XYZ file of C-alpha atoms in Angstrom:
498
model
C -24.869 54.119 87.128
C -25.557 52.254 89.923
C -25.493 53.388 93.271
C -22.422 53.322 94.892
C -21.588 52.109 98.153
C -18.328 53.504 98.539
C -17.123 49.664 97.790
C -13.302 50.975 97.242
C -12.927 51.464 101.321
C -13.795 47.643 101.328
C -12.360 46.297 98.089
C -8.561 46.970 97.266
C -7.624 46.569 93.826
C -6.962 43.022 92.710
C -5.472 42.728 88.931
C -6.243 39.269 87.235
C -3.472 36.538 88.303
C -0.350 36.764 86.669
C 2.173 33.861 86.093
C 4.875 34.227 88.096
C 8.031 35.446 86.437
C 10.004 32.163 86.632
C 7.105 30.372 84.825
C 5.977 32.908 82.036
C 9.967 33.457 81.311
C 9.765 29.864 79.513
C 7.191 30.777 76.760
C 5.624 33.526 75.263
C 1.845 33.208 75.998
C 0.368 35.996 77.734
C 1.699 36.677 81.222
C -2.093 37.713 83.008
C -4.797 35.702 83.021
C -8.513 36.974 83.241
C -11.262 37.924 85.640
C -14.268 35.539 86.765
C -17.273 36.845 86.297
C -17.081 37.864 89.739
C -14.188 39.072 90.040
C -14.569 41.544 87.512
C -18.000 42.592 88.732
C -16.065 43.475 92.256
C -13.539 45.263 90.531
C -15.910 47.312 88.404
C -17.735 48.296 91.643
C -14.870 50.462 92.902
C -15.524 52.892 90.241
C -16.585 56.095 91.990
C -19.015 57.075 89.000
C -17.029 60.382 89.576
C -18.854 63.901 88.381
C -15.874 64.502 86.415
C -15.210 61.290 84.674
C -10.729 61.869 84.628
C -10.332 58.615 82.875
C -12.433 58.812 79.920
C -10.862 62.421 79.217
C -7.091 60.794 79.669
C -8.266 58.136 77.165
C -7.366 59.293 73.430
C -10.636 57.454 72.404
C -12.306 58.912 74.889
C -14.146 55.536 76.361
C -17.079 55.285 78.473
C -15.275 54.235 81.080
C -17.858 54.566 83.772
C -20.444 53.525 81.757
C -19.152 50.078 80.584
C -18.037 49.561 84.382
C -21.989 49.680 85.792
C -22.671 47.628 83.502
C -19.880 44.764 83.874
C -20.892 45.199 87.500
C -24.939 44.469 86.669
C -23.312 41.582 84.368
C -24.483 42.885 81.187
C -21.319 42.417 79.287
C -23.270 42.346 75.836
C -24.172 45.668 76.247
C -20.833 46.470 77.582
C -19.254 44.845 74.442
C -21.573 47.174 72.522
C -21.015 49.953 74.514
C -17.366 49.834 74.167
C -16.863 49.630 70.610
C -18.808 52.519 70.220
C -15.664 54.635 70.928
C -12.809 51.547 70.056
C -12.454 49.315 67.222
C -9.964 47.224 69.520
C -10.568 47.463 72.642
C -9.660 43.690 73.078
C -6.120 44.502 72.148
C -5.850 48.400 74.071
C -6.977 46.082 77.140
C -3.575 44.444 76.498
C -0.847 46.889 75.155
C -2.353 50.231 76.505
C -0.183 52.316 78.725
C -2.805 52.465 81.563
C -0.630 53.835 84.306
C -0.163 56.820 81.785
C -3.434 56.991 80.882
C -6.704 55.795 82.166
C -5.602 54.360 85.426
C -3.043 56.918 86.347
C -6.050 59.481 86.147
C -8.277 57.683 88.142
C -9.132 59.742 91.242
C -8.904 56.547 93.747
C -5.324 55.955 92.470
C -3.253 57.449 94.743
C -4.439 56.362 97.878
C -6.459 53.606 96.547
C -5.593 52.014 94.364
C -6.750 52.620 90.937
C -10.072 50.598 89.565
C -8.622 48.026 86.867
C -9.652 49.580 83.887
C -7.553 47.946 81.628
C -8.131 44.258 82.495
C -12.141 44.603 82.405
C -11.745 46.496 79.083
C -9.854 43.140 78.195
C -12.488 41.101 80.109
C -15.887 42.807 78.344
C -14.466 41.936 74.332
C -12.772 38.269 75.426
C -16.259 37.285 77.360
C -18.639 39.167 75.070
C -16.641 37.132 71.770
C -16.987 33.640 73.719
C -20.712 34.531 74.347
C -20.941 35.193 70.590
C -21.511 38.762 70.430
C -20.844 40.393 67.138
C -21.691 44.252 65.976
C -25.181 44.693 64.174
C -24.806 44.749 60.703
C -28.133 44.295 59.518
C -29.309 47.917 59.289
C -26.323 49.265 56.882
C -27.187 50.500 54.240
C -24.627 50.366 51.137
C -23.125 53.499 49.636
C -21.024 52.337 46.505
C -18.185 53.964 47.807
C -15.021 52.102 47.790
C -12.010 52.980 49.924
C -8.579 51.529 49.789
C -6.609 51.311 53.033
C -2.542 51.142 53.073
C -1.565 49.298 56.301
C -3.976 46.741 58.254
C -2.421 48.032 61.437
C -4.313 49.956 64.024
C -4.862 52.876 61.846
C -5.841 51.324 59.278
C -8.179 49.052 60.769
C -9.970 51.315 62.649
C -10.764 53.702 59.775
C -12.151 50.285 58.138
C -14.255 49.811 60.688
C -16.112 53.091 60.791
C -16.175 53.371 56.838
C -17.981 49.953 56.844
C -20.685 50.885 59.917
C -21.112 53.421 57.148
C -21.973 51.438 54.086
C -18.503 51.870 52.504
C -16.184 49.335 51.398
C -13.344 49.331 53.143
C -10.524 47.124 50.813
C -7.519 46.742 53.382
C -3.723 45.999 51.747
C -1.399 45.044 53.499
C 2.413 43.071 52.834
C 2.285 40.687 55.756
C 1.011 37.991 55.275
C -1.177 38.528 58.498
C -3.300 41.917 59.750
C -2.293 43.826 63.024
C 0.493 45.739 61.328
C 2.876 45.844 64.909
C 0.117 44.781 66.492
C 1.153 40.890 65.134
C 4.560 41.515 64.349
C 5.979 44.047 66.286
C 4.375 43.411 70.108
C 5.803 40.086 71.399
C 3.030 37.471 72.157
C 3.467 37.666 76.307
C 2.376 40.844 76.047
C -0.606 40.150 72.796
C -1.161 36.337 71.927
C -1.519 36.088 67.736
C -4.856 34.810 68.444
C -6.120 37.545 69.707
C -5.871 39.713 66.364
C -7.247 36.700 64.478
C -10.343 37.110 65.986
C -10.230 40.206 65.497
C -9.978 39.889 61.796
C -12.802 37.319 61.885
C -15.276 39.967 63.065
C -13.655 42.815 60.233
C -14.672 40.386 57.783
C -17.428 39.520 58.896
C -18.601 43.618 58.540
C -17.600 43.196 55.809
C -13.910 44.359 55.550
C -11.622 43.181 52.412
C -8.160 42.020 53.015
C -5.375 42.176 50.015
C -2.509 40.636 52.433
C 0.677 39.514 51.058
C 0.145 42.832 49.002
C 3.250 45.225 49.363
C 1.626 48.984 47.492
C 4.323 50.199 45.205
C 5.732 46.570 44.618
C 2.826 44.350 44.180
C 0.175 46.656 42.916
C 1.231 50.202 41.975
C -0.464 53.039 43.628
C -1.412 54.495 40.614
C -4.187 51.314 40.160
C -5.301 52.290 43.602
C -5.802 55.935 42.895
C -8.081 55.253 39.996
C -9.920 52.540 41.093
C -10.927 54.052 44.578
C -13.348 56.873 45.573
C -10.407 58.067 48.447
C -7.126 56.448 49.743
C -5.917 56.273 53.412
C -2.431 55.555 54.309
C -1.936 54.109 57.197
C 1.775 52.361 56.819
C 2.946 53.131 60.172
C 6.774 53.834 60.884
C 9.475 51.357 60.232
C 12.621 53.232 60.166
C 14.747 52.580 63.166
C 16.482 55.437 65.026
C 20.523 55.391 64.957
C 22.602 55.195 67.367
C 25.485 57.232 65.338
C 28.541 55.853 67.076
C 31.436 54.028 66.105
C 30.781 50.165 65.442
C 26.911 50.109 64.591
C 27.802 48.247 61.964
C 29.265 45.047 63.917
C 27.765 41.653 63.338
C 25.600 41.046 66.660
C 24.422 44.634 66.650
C 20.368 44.849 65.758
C 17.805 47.098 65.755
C 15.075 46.914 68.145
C 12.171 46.295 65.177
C 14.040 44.255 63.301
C 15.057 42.091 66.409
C 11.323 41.905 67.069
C 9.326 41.344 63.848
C 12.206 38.135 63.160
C 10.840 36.643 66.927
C 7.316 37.443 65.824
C 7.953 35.816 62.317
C 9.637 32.734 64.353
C 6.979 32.072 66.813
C 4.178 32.381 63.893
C 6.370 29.625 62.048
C 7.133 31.743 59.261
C 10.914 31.620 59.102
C 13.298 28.710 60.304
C 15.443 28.837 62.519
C 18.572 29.033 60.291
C 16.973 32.781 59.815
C 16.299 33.224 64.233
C 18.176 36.378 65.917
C 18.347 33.726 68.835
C 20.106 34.907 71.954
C 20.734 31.997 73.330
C 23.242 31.848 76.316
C 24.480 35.539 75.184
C 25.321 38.644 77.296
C 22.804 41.005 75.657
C 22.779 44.426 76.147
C 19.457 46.998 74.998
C 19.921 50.186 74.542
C 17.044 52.800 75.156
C 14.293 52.803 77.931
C 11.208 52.788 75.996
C 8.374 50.341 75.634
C 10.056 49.021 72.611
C 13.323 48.494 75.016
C 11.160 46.359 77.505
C 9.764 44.227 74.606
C 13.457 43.632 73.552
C 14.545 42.834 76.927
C 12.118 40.588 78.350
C 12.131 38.776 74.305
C 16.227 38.285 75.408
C 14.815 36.507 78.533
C 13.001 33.896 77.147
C 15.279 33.322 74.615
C 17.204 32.390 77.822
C 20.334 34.924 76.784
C 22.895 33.948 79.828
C 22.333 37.815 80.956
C 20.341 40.720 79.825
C 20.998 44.949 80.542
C 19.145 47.635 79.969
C 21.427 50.546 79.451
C 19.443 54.205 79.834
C 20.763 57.566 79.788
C 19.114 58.881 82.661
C 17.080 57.690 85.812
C 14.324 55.676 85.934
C 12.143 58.098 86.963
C 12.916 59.966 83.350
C 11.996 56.602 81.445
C 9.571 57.354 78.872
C 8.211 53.668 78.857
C 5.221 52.110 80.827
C 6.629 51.739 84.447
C 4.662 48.645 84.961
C 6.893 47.541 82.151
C 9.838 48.335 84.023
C 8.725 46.535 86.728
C 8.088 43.266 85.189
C 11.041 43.640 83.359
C 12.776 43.734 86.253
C 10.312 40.645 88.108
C 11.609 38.703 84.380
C 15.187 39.278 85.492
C 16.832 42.316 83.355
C 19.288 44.526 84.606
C 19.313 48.169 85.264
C 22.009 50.735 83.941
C 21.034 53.594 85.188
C 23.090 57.135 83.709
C 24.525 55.222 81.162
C 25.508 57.134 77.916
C 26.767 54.864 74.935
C 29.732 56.012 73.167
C 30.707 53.656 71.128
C 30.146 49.581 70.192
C 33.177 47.653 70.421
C 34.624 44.865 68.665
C 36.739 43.905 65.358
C 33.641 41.986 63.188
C 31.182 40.934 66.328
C 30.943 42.925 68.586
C 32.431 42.668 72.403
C 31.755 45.010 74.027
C 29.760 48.655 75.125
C 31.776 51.469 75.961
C 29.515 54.010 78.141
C 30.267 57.533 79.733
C 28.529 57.919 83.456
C 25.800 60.980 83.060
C 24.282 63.504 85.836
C 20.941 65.399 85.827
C 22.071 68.970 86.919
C 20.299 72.103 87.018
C 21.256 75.121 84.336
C 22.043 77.963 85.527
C 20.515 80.019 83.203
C 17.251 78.043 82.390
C 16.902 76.370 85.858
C 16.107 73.100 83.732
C 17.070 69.931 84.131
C 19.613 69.009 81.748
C 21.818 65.728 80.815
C 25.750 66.008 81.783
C 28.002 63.641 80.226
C 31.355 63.002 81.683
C 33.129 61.415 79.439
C 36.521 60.895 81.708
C 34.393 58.484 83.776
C 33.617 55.619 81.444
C 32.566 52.427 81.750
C 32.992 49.117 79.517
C 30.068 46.290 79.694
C 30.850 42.692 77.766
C 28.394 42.003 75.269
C 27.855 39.569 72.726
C 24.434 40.687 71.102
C 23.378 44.810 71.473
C 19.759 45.471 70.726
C 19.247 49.155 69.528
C 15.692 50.406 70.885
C 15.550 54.319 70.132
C 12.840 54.708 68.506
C 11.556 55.126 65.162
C 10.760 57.052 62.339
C 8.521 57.134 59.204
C 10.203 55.402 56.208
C 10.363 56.995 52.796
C 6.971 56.167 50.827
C 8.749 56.971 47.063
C 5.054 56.019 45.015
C 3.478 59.166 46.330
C 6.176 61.438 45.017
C 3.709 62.172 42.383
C 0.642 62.931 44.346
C 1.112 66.359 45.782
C 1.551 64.661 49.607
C 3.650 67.133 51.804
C 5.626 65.817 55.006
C 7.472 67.754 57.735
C 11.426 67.527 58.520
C 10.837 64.214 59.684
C 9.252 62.601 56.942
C 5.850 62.483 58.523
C 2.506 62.727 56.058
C 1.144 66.815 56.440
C -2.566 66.499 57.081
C -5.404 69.017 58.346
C -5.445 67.736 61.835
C -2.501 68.011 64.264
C -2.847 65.763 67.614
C -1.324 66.943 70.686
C 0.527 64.936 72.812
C -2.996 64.281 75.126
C -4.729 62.483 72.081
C -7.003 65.771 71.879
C -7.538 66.720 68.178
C -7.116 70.544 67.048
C -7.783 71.355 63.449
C -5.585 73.096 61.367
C -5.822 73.545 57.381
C -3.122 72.528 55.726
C -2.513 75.699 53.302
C -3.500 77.893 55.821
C -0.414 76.843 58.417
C 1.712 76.901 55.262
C 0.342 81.017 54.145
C 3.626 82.097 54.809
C 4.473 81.363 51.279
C 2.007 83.273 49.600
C -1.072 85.598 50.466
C -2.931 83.594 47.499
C -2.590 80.129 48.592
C -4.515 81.641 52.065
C -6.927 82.830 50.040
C -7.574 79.564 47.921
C -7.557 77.911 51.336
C -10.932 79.548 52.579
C -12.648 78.623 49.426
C -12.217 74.867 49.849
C -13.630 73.013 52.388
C -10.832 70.757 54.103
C -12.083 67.523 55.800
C -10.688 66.060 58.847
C -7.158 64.237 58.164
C -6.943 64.764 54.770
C -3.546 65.416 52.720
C -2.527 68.090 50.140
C -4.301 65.646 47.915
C -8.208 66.198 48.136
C -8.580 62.288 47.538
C -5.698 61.063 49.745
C -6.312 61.018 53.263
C -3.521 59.881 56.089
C -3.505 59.238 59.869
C -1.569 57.112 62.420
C 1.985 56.878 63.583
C 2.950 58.413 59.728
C 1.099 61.198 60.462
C 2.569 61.881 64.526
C 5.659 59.754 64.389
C 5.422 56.311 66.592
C 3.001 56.876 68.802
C 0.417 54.212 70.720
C -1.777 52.063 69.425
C -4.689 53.642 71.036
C -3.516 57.047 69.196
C -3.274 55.402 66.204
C -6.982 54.101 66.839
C -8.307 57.463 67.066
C -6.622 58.951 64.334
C -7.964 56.278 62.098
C -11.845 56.267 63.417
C -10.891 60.005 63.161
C -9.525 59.914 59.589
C -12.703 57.763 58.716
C -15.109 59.939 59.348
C -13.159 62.911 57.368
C -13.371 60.174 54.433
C -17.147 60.000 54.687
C -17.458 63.648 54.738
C -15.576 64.261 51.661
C -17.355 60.887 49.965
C -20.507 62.778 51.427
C -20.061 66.305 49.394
């Protein structure tokens, strides 16, 4: 690193210009701009190069954080580029969509009285720069295995394990049933937040690896899984999860009522020009009311905005201090115009065949008295009616049911998620665990057969099927999904490797 001269007492944090909310609310390209060459040198400079690098560790990719910040701030963004792909197949896109207050940032030892360094932006700044300079990852010196792999899902999952099985001389055939790669990524994450473009490119330098795409290709409908089985030397699944969470109260079922996905991919698939606007969830003058305070909820939100809905809420059970989303979401959210309802509990949706209305009971946080925890109180005798015309439903979601690998020996949990040899904790950190061993409880044999095969990182009930990303941990980030699928590559190449 280079030596610091404690630059952060003279430089404050400056994040890249944004648009100003009044202007960025009338389109949806990308709300931040991007450094100079400059700037992002300055900004790179108020990394501490601490002994204990907190960042990288936060980071479920674990990034070389400090590393590619020296050498942004010598101007060697080539090497940077390099640098940072070493540990992220998208780092363009994490340098977008990534949670950095959670993660990166919000461990960054000069963020609380500082001012975090702007790790996120010059992570954006190194792969947009180093791709207009021309920079592309060496290719020359791999050396062809014969392997083949099929991959289920060109999401992030999925296109991350491509990427290491290719740096490894594998073949890395990538199907997909959009008609576009990114998974979420392109139809999911509005374009203010990730311009379209951005995962073109993207694709450009996949294929140029050497990555094969099979897009408009829906597994189990198209092609059957049992052709991919044979033909491949391993599978990975990678299909992400698509089923939205319920509300389960009275009047889901009204016309105006969507789910928060749904809502989404239809924008996505109108701003990408592949559905009229006969076929638009268009908001247009409408009192729109989200429910949930998630990510997902500011996407839906700030999507009502500049589809210039008359008035937008945001209805969340408890305080905004308990939101599970980004709060720099929250804030721009709020800069964009949406409005807060704090302690708001949804009972029921209200209306004869549209709806008209939300019917909420007021909540408290109070204290148990028996586990001294914080816990939710609904009062239901103080209730409160908002007007509606459109409700957006943004709790979540949850793996959908995959019926083609009913056959195939592949175990899941309560929840529909794909069992696999690695469990992820909630840090990103990986922790293995064999499969039949967690499950020994049903039989001192299966234990026993367990030792005597060698299990491989990510890998399913079925040697040759291999699984990782948000069908694996449930919805999850993208970064997550990232490292589980450079993760699940490498267990691939092991197994290939025996």
């Amino acid at each position: 690193m280079a030596q610091q001269n404690f630059e952060f007492l003279e430089l404050s944090r400056k994040a890249p210009k944004e648009r100003w909310a009044p202007e960025r609310v009338e389109d949806f390209n990308e709300i931040q701009g991007n450094y100079s060459a400059n700037e992002a040198k300055l900004q790179a400079s108020r990394c501490l190069d601490c002994g204990t690098p907190y960042c990288q560790f936060k980071c479920p990719v674990q990034n070389y954080i400090p590393q590619w910040l020296s050498l942004v701030e010598e101007g060697r963004i080539l090497e940077a580029a390099t640098l940072s792909h070493q540990t992220n197949s998208l780092p363009e896109i994490c340098g977008r969509v990534c949670p950095q207050d959670r993660l990166c940032e919000g461990s960054c030892t000069l963020d609380e009285d500082f001012g975090a360094v702007s790790i996120g932006a010059i992570e954006k700044y190194i792969t947009d720069t180093a791709l207009a300079m021309g920079w592309k990852p060496e290719i020359a010196d791999i050396a062809k295995t014969g392997k083949k792999v099929a991959i289920i899902g060109a999401g992030p999952a999925g296109l991350a394990c491509a990427d290491i099985l290719t740096q490894h001389g594998i073949t890395a055939v990538v199907y997909d049933k959009h008609p576009e790669i990114g998974g979420l990524l392109s139809f999911g994450i509005p374009s203010f937040k990730l311009e379209k473009d951005v995962v073109v490119k993207r694709r450009k330098i996949l294929e140029y690896m050497g990555v094969e795409f099979k897009l408009n290709t829906e597994v189990g409908k198209d092609i059957s899984f049992d052709v991919l089985y044979q033909q491949y030397d391993a599978v990975f699944i990678a299909v992400g999860c698509y089923k939205n969470m319920r509300a389960n109260i009275p009047g889901e079922h009204l016309k105006g009522v969507y789910q928060a996905l749904d809502y989404l991919i239809n924008n996505n698939h109108k701003q990408m020009g592949l559905i009229d606007k006969a076929a638009h969830h268009d908001f247009y003058f409408k009192r729109v009311l989200v429910l949930g305070g998630g990510d997902t909820a500011m996407d839906c939100a700030r999507t009502a905005v500049r589809q210039q809905a008359s008035s937008v809420y945001c209805a969340y059970r408890r305080n905004e201090a308990s939101m599970p989303g980004s709060k720099r979401e929250v804030y721009k959210a709020k800069e964009e115009g949406v409005k807060f309802l704090w302690h708001y509990q949804p009972l029921e949706i209200i209306g004869s065949e549209q709806v008209e209305a939300v019917r909420f009971a007021r909540t408290k946080i109070v204290v148990d008295a028996l586990t001294q925890r914080n816990i939710l109180e609904i009062d239901e005798r103080d209730e409160v009616i908002i007007p509606a015309d459109a409700v957006v439903i943004a709790f979540g979601f949850q793996p959908h049911e995959i019926n083609w690998l009913d056959r195939y020996n592949i175990q899941t949990d309560e929840y529909g998620r794909i069992q696999t040899n690695i469990a992820i904790n909630d840090h990103g950190e990986s922790k293995t665990k064999n499969v039949s061993e967690a499950n020994a409880v049903n039989g001192a044999t299966e234990a026993i057969e367990a030792k005597k095969q060698k299990r491989f990182a990510f890998q399913t009930h079925n040697d040759k099927i291999f699984a990782g990303g948000d069908i694996t941990r449930g919805s999850d980030l993208v970064v997550t999904a990232i490292f589980e699928g450079r993760s699940a590559a490498r267990g691939i190449i092991s197994y290939l490797s025996e």
